[in-house]
XYZ file of C-alpha atoms in Angstrom:
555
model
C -27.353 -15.970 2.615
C -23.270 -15.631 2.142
C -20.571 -13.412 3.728
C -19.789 -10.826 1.307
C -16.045 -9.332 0.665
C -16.163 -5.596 0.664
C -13.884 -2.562 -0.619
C -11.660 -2.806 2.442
C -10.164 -6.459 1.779
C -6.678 -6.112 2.946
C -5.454 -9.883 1.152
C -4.268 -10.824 3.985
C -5.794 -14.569 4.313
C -6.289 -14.560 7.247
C -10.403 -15.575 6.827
C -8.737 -18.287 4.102
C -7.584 -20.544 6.863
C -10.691 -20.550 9.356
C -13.449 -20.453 6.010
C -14.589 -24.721 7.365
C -15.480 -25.160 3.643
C -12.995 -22.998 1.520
C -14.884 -21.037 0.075
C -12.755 -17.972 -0.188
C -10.302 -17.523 -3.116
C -7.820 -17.239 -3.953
C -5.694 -18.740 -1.476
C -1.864 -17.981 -0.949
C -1.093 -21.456 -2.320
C -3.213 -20.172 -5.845
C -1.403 -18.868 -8.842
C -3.364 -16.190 -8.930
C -3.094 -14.919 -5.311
C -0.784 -12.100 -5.915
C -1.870 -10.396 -8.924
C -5.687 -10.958 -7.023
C -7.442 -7.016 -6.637
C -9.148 -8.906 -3.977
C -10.229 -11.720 -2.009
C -13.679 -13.469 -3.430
C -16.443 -15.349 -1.268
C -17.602 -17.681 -3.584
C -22.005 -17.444 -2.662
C -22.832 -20.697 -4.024
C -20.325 -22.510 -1.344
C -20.584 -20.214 1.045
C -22.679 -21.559 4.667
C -22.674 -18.008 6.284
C -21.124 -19.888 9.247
C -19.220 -16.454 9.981
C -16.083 -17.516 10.955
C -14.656 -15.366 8.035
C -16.562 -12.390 9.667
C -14.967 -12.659 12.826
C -11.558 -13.332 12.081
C -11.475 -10.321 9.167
C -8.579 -7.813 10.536
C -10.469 -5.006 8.677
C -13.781 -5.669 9.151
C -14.051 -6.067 4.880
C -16.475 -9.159 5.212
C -20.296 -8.842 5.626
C -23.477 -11.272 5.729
C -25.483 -10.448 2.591
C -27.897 -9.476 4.872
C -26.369 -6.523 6.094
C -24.928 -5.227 3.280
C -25.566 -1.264 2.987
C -26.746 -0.074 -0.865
C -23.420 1.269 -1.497
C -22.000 -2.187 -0.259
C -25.020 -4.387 -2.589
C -22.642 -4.310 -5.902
C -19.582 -6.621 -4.391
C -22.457 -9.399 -3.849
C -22.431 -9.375 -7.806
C -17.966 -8.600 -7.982
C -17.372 -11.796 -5.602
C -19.916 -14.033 -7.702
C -18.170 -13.087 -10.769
C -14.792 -13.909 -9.506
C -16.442 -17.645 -9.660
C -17.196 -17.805 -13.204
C -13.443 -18.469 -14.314
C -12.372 -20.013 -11.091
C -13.375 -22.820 -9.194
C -13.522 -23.434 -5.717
C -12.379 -26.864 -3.966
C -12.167 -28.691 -0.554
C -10.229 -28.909 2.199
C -8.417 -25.662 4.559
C -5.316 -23.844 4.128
C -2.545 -24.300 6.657
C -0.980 -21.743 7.847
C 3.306 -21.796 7.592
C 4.536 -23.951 10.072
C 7.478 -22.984 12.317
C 10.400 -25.805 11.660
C 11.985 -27.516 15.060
C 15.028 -24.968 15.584
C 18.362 -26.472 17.321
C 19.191 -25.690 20.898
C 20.118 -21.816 21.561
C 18.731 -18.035 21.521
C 18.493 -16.248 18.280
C 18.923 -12.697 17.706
C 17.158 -11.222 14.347
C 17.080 -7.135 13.511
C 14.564 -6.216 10.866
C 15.292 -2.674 9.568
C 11.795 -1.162 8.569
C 8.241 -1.647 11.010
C 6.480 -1.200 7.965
C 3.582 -4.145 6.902
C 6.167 -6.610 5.400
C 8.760 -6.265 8.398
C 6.078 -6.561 10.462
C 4.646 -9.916 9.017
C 7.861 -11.616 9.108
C 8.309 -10.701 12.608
C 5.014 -11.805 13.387
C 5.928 -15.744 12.185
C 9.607 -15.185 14.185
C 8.406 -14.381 17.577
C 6.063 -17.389 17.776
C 9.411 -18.834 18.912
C 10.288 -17.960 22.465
C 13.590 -18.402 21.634
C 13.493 -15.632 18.874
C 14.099 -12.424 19.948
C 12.989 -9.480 17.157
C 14.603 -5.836 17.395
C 12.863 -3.972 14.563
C 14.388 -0.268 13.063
C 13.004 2.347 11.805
C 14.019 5.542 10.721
C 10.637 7.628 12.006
C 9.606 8.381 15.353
C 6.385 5.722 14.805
C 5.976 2.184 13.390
C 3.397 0.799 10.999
C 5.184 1.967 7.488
C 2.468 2.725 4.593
C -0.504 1.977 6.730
C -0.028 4.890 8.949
C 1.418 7.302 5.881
C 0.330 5.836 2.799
C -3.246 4.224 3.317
C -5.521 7.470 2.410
C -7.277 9.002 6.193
C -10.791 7.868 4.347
C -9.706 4.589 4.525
C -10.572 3.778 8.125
C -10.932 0.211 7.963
C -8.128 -0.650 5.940
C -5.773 0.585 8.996
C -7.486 -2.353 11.037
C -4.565 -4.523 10.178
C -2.874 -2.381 13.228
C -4.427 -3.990 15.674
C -2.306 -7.516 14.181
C 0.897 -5.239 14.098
C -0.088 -4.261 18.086
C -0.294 -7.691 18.752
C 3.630 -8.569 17.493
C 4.635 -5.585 19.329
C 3.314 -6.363 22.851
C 5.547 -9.738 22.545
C 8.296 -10.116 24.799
C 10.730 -11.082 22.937
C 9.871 -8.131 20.180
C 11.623 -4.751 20.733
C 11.131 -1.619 19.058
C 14.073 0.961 18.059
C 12.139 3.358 16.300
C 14.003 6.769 15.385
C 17.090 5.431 14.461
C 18.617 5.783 11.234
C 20.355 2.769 9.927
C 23.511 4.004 8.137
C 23.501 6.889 10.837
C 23.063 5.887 14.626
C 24.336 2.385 13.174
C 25.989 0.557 10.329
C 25.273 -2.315 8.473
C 27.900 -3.624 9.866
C 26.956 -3.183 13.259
C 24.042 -5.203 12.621
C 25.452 -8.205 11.181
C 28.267 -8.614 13.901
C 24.994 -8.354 16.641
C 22.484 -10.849 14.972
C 22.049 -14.113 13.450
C 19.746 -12.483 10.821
C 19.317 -9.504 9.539
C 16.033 -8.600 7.490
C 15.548 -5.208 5.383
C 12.390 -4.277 4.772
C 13.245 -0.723 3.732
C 10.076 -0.302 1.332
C 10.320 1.997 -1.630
C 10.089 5.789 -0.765
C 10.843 7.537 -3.870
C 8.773 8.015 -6.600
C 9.316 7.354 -10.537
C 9.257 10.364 -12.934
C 8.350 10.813 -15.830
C 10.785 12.719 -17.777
C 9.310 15.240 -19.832
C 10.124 19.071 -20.061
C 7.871 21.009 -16.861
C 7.953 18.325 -14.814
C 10.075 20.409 -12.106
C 7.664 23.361 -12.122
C 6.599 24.742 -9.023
C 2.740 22.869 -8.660
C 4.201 19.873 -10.367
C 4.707 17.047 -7.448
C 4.901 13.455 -7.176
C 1.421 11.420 -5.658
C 4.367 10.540 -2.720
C 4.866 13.653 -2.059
C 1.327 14.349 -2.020
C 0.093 11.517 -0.094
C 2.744 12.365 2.804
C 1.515 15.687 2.525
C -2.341 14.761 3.615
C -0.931 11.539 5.801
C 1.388 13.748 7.801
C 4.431 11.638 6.950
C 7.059 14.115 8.568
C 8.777 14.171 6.094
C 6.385 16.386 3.817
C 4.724 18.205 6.920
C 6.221 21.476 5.632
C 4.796 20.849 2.425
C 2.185 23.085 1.043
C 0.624 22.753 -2.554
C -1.231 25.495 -4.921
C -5.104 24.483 -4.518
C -6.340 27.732 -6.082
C -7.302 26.260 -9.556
C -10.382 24.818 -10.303
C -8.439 21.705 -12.152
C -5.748 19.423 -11.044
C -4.595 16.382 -13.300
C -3.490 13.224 -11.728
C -1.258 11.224 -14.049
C -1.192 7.409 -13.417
C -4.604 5.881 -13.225
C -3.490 2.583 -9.931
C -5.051 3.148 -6.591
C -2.952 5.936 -5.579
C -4.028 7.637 -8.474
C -7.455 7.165 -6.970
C -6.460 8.038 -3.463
C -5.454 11.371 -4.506
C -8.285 12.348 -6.668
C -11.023 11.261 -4.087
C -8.708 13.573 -1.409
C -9.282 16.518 -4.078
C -13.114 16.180 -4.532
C -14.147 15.166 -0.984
C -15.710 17.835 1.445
C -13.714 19.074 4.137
C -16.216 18.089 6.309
C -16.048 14.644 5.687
C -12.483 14.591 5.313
C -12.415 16.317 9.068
C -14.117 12.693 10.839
C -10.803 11.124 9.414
C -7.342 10.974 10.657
C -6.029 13.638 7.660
C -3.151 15.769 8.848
C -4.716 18.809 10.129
C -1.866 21.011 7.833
C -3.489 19.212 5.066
C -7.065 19.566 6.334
C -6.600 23.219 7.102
C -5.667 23.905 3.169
C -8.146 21.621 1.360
C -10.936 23.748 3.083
C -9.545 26.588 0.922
C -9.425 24.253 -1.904
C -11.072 25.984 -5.501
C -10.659 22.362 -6.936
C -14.003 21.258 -8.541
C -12.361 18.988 -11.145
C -9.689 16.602 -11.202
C -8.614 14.464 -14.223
C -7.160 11.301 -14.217
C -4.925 10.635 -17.686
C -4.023 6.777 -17.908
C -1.769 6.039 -21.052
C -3.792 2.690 -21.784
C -7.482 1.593 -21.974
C -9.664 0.558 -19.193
C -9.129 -3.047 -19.501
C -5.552 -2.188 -18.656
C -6.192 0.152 -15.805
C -4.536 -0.462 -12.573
C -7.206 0.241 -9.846
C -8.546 -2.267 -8.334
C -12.384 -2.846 -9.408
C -13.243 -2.014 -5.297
C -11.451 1.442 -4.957
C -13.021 1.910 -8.860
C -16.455 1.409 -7.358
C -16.226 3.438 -4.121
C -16.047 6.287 -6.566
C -18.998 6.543 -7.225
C -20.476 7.112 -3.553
C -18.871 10.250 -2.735
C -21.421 12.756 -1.964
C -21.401 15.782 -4.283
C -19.124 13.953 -6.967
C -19.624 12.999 -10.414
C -17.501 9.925 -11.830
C -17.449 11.258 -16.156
C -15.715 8.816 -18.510
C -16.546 9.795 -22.154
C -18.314 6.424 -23.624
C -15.564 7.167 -26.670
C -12.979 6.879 -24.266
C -14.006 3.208 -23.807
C -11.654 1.557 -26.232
C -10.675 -1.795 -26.167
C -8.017 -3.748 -27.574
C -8.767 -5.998 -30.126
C -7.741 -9.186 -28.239
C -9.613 -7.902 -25.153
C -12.481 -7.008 -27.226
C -12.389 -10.760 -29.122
C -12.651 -12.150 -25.543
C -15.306 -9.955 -24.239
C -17.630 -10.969 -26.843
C -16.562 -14.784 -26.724
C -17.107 -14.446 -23.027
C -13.347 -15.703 -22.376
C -12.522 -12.231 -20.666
C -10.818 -12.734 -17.384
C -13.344 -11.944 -14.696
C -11.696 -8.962 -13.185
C -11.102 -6.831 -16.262
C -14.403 -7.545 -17.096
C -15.927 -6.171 -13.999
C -13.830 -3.052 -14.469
C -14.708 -2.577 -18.151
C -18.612 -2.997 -16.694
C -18.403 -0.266 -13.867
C -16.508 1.947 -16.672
C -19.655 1.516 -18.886
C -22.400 2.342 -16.254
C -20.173 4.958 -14.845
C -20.304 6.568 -18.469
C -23.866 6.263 -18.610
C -24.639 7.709 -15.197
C -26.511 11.231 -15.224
C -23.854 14.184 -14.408
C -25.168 16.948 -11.752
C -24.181 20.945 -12.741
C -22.208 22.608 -10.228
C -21.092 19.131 -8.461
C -17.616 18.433 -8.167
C -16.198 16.046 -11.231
C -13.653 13.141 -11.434
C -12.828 12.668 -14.840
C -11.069 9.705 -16.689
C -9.340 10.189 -19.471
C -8.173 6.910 -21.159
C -5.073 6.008 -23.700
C -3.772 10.050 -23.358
C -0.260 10.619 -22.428
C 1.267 13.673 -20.759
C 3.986 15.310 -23.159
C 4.747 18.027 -21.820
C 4.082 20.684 -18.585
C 3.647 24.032 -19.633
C 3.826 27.807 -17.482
C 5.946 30.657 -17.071
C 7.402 29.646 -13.505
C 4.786 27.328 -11.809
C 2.566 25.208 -13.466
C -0.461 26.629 -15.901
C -1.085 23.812 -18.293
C -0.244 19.996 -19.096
C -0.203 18.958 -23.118
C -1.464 15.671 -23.291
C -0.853 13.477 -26.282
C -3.885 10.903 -27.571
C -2.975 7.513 -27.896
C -4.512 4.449 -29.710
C -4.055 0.194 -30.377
C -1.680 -0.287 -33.074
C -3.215 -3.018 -35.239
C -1.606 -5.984 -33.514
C -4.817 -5.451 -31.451
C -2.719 -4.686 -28.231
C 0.601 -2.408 -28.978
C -0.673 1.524 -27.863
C 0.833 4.140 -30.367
C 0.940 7.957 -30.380
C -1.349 9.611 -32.302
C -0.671 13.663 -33.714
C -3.578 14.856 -31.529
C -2.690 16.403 -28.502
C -4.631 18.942 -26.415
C -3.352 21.555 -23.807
C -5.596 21.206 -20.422
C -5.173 24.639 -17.777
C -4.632 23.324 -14.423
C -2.320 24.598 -11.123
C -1.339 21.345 -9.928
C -0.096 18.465 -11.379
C 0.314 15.512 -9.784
C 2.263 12.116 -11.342
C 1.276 8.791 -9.747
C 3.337 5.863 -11.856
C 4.816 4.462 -9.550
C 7.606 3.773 -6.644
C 11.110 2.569 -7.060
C 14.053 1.472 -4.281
C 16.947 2.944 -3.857
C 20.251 0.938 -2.785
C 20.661 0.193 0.590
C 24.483 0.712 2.666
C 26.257 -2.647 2.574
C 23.644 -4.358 -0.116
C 23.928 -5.092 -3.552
C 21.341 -3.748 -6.192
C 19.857 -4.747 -9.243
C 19.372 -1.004 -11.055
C 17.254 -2.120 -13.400
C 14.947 -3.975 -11.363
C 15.174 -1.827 -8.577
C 15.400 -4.859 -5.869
C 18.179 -6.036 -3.318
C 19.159 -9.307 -6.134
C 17.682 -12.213 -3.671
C 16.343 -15.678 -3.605
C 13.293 -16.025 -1.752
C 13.983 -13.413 0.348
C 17.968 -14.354 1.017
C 20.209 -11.516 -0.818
C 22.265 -12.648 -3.404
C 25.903 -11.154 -4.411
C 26.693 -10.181 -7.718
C 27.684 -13.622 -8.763
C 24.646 -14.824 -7.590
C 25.609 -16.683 -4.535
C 24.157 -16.126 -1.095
C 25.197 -13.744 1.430
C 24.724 -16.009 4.819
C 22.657 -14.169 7.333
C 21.154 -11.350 5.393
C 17.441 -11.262 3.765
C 15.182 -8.376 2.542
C 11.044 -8.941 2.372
C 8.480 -6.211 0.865
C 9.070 -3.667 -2.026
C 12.880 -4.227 -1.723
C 12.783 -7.623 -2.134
C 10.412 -7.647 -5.044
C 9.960 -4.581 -6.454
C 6.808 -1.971 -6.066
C 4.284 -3.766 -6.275
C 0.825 -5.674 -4.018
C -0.685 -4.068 -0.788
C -0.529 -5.696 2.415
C -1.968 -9.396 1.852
C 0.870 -10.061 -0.534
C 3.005 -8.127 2.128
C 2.198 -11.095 4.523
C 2.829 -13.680 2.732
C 6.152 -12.026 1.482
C 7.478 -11.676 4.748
C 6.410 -15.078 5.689
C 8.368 -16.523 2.745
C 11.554 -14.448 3.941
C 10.935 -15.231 7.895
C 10.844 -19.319 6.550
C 13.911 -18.835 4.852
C 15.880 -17.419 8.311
C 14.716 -20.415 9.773
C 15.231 -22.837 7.498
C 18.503 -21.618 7.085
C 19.195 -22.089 10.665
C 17.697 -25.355 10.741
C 20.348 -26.272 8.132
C 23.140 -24.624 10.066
C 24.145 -21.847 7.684
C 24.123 -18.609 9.288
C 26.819 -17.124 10.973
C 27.240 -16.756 14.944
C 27.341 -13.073 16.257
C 30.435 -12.425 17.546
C 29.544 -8.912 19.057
C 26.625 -8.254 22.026
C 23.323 -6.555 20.976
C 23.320 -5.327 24.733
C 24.689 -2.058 23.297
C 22.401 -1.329 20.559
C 20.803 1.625 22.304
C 23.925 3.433 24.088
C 26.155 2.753 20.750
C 22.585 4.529 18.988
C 22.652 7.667 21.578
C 26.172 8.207 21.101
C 25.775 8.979 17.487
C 22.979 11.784 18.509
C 19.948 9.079 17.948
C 17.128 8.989 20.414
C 15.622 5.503 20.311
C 11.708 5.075 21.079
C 10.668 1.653 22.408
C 7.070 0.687 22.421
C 6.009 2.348 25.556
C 7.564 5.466 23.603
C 5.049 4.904 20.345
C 2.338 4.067 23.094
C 2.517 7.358 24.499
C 2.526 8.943 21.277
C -0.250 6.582 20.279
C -2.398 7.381 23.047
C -1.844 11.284 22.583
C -3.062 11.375 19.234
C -5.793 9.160 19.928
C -6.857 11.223 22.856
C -7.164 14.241 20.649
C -8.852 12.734 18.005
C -11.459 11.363 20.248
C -12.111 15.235 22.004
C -12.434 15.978 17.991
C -14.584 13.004 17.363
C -11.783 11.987 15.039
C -9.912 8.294 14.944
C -6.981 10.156 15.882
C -5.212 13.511 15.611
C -1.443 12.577 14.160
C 1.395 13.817 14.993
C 3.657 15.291 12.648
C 6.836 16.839 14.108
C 9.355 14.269 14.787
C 11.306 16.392 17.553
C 8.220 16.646 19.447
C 7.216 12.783 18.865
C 10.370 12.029 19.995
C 9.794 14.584 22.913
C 6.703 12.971 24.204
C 8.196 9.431 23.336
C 11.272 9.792 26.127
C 9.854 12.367 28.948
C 12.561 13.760 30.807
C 12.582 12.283 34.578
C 13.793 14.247 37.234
């Protein structure tokens, strides 16, 4: 019987390189590896040796035998994967640190998010290699801790790899400290050999249409912050006294936020939800909340897994209108010829039998509502309403065009989920219109295009907004081989300043740095809490008293 990939998959490859017959794709050195939804245990090659089980940082990979029922359908999503790819021979190596020159090297990585983590993870394999790592919050771990949703257990497994790049000694922590504030780019640059931003993309794109700054109108970032207890939306409270709430934006987050909606408290209260968050969505009146995607299901953004998982939650109906089904014409050619990529066919397939399924009265709804775009956000000085224009294919079989129909839905709370963008960073150039630091595999560029010695970005602001944590990895492994190939060919600058006074040049700006046995303590107080709860872990959410806990006073 085969190992089965399940809805947690984080991409992160790190079963690719132990599978003895490589059997798991798509690999990082495959085209297709980071548009992938998933990874994909091919069953036919597969010799349930386990070795994929055991090395799986999220504990996504099961023999077939154990698979729960709501588990059975990926048995059927990874054999599908194999009918329009192929799997071949041989293992994947892993990147390979180059022999380095004589001498210490200093590198500071400004964000402990995934990506900053992953390239720090490749750099401190090298003794010689010490890592000081920024960030601006009181704890480390970037969207994992504050963006995966608290249902989503599993997923935050890849912590324990994060933990194990921490304990290193040559890896330091600065967390609390500003860059730009408690110190300058600058600063940096004169202290280190390298210096890698990995700042992420915290704001959220809009969407420009009259209402959209309404009182119970809100981004999904704000939202998800809100029920993660990000800080910085702990005082955040939003209207849950209407029986609708329309999520606009139909990718994973989209999801995220819909499931938080529907699910019971009680549930919600095993998870590590911030108990702000938890404390409202008991009072929640929310029965219904519709997801508006401007395209058709073959173009949805969800991944087929998080798609799927819908469909288990206790007390929830999954509606999609079978007339809300369309397909392109070019998508609908290939369906029938059988050409259809694999992926979007699974999707279009759960859509289908999700639109067949029975509905319950009286149980709490997730509704899709395909090619319908928000025009407008309507109320007399919070939100009461969102207009919501149809769309359709315009007959080049692919092109989606407004229609005249448009429909007013009543709701209190709006929420828009397209997307994150970057801001520019102090002492970095930036592409507006891409929303990136302008780079070359990971090295920034100036505006002429050359490179800036010494200076390198990995994650969102290096790429843009887009893949989870397994393209994460192998996106801060590109940027980490660049540092040292770049030192390897003699091309970054020497420091001419000490890093020695990081931390006292930090305080005297008003910054309070946390090390690692700072974040341990706070670790192991919320973690404490949560277990007297019977919860993973009760977070934190008030910087000044992380930051309390994270430097006791001594007498």
């Amino acid at each position: 019987m085969p190992d089965v990939i399940t809805r947690p998959c984080c991409n992160d490859a790190s079963c690719v390189s132990v599978c003895p017959v490589n059997c798991i794709r798509p690999t990082p050195a495959d085209p297709d590896f980071f548009t992938a939804e998933s990874l994909y245990i091919d069953p036919d090659t597969c010799i349930d040796c386990g070795a994929c089980v055991d090395e799986c940082p999220v504990d996504a990979i099961l023999p077939e035998e154990s698979l729960q029922p709501a588990d059975e359908p990926y048995l059927r999503i990874n054999a599908d994967y194999y009918r329009d790819h192929d799997v071949e021979g041989g293992l994947v190596d892993s990147p390979r640190q180059p022999k380095l020159p004589p001498g210490d090297l200093h590198v500071a990585i400004v964000g402990a998010g995934p990506a900053g983590l992953y390239a720090a993870e490749q750099l401190v394999r090298t003794a010689r290699i010490s890592v000081d790592m920024f960030d601006r919050l009181p704890t480390p771990h970037g969207l994992v801790r504050a963006g995966v949703a608290p249902d989503h257990a599993l997923t935050k497994g890849v912590e324990k790899n994060f933990d194990r790049v921490a304990a290193k000694k040559n890896f330091r922590y600065l967390l609390n400290v500003t860059v730009g504030q408690h110190i300058r780019h600058e600063e940096l640059a004169a202290r280190y050999h390298g210096v890698i931003y990995a700042v992420g993309a915290a704001h959220d794109r809009r969407l420009s249409i009259a209402g959209e700054d309404l009182p119970g109108s809100a981004s999904a970032t704000d939202f998800v912050g809100w029920y993660n207890g990000h800080p910085d939306h702990a005082g955040a409270t939003h209207d849950l006294s209407g029986d609708r709430a329309v999520v606009i934006g139909n990718g994973n987050v989209a999801l995220d936020v819909a499931r938080i909606l529907v699910t019971a408290p009680e549930v919600l209260a095993t998870t590590d939800i911030a108990d702000h968050a938890l404390e409202q969505l008991r009072s929640s009146s929310i029965t219904e909340v519709v997801v508006l995607a401007r395209r058709g299901i073959a173009h949805a953004a969800f991944t087929n897994s998080e798609f799927l998982a819908l469909g288990s939650i206790d007390g929830v109906d999954v509606v999609i209108d079978p007339e809300e089904l369309v397909l392109d014409a070019t998508t609908e050619a290939q369906l029938a010829a059988g050409t259809l990529d694999s992926t979007v066919a699974t999707k279009i397939r759960l859509a289908q039998e999700f639109s067949a399924r029975p509905r319950v009265p009286g149980r709490r709804r997730i509704v899709f509502r395909f090619l319908a775009d928000p025009v407008e956000i309507v109320g007399e000085g919070r939100v009461s309403g969102i207009r919501v224009r149809k769309n359709q294919y315009a007959a080049d079989g692919t092109t989606v065009t407004p229609t005249d129909t448009v429909t007013e839905l009543a709701t209190g709370l709006v929420l828009r989920s397209i997307g994150y963008r970057c801001v520019p960073v102090d002492g970095l150039p930036f592409d507006p219109d891409r929303s990136v630091v302008p780079n070359e595999a990971g090295r920034v560029t100036d505006a002429d295009g050359a490179v800036i010695p010494g200076l390198y970005v990995t994650g969102w602001i290096k790429r843009g907004a887009t893949g989870g944590i397994g393209r994460n990895r192998a996106c801060g492994q590109e940027t980490a081989s660049a540092f040292l190939d770049d030192v390897v060919g003699g091309k970054l600058p020497e420091p001419f300043a000490s890093r020695d006074d990081i931390e006292s040049l930090v305080a005297d700006r008003g910054g309070h740095p946390i090390d690692l046995e700072g974040w341990k303590r706070i670790d192991a107080t919320e973690r404490a809490a949560g277990k007297a709860a019977g919860r993973p872990r009760v977070k934190l959410v008030d910087a000044a008293a992380m930051t309390a806990l994270a430097s006791p006073v001594t007498a």
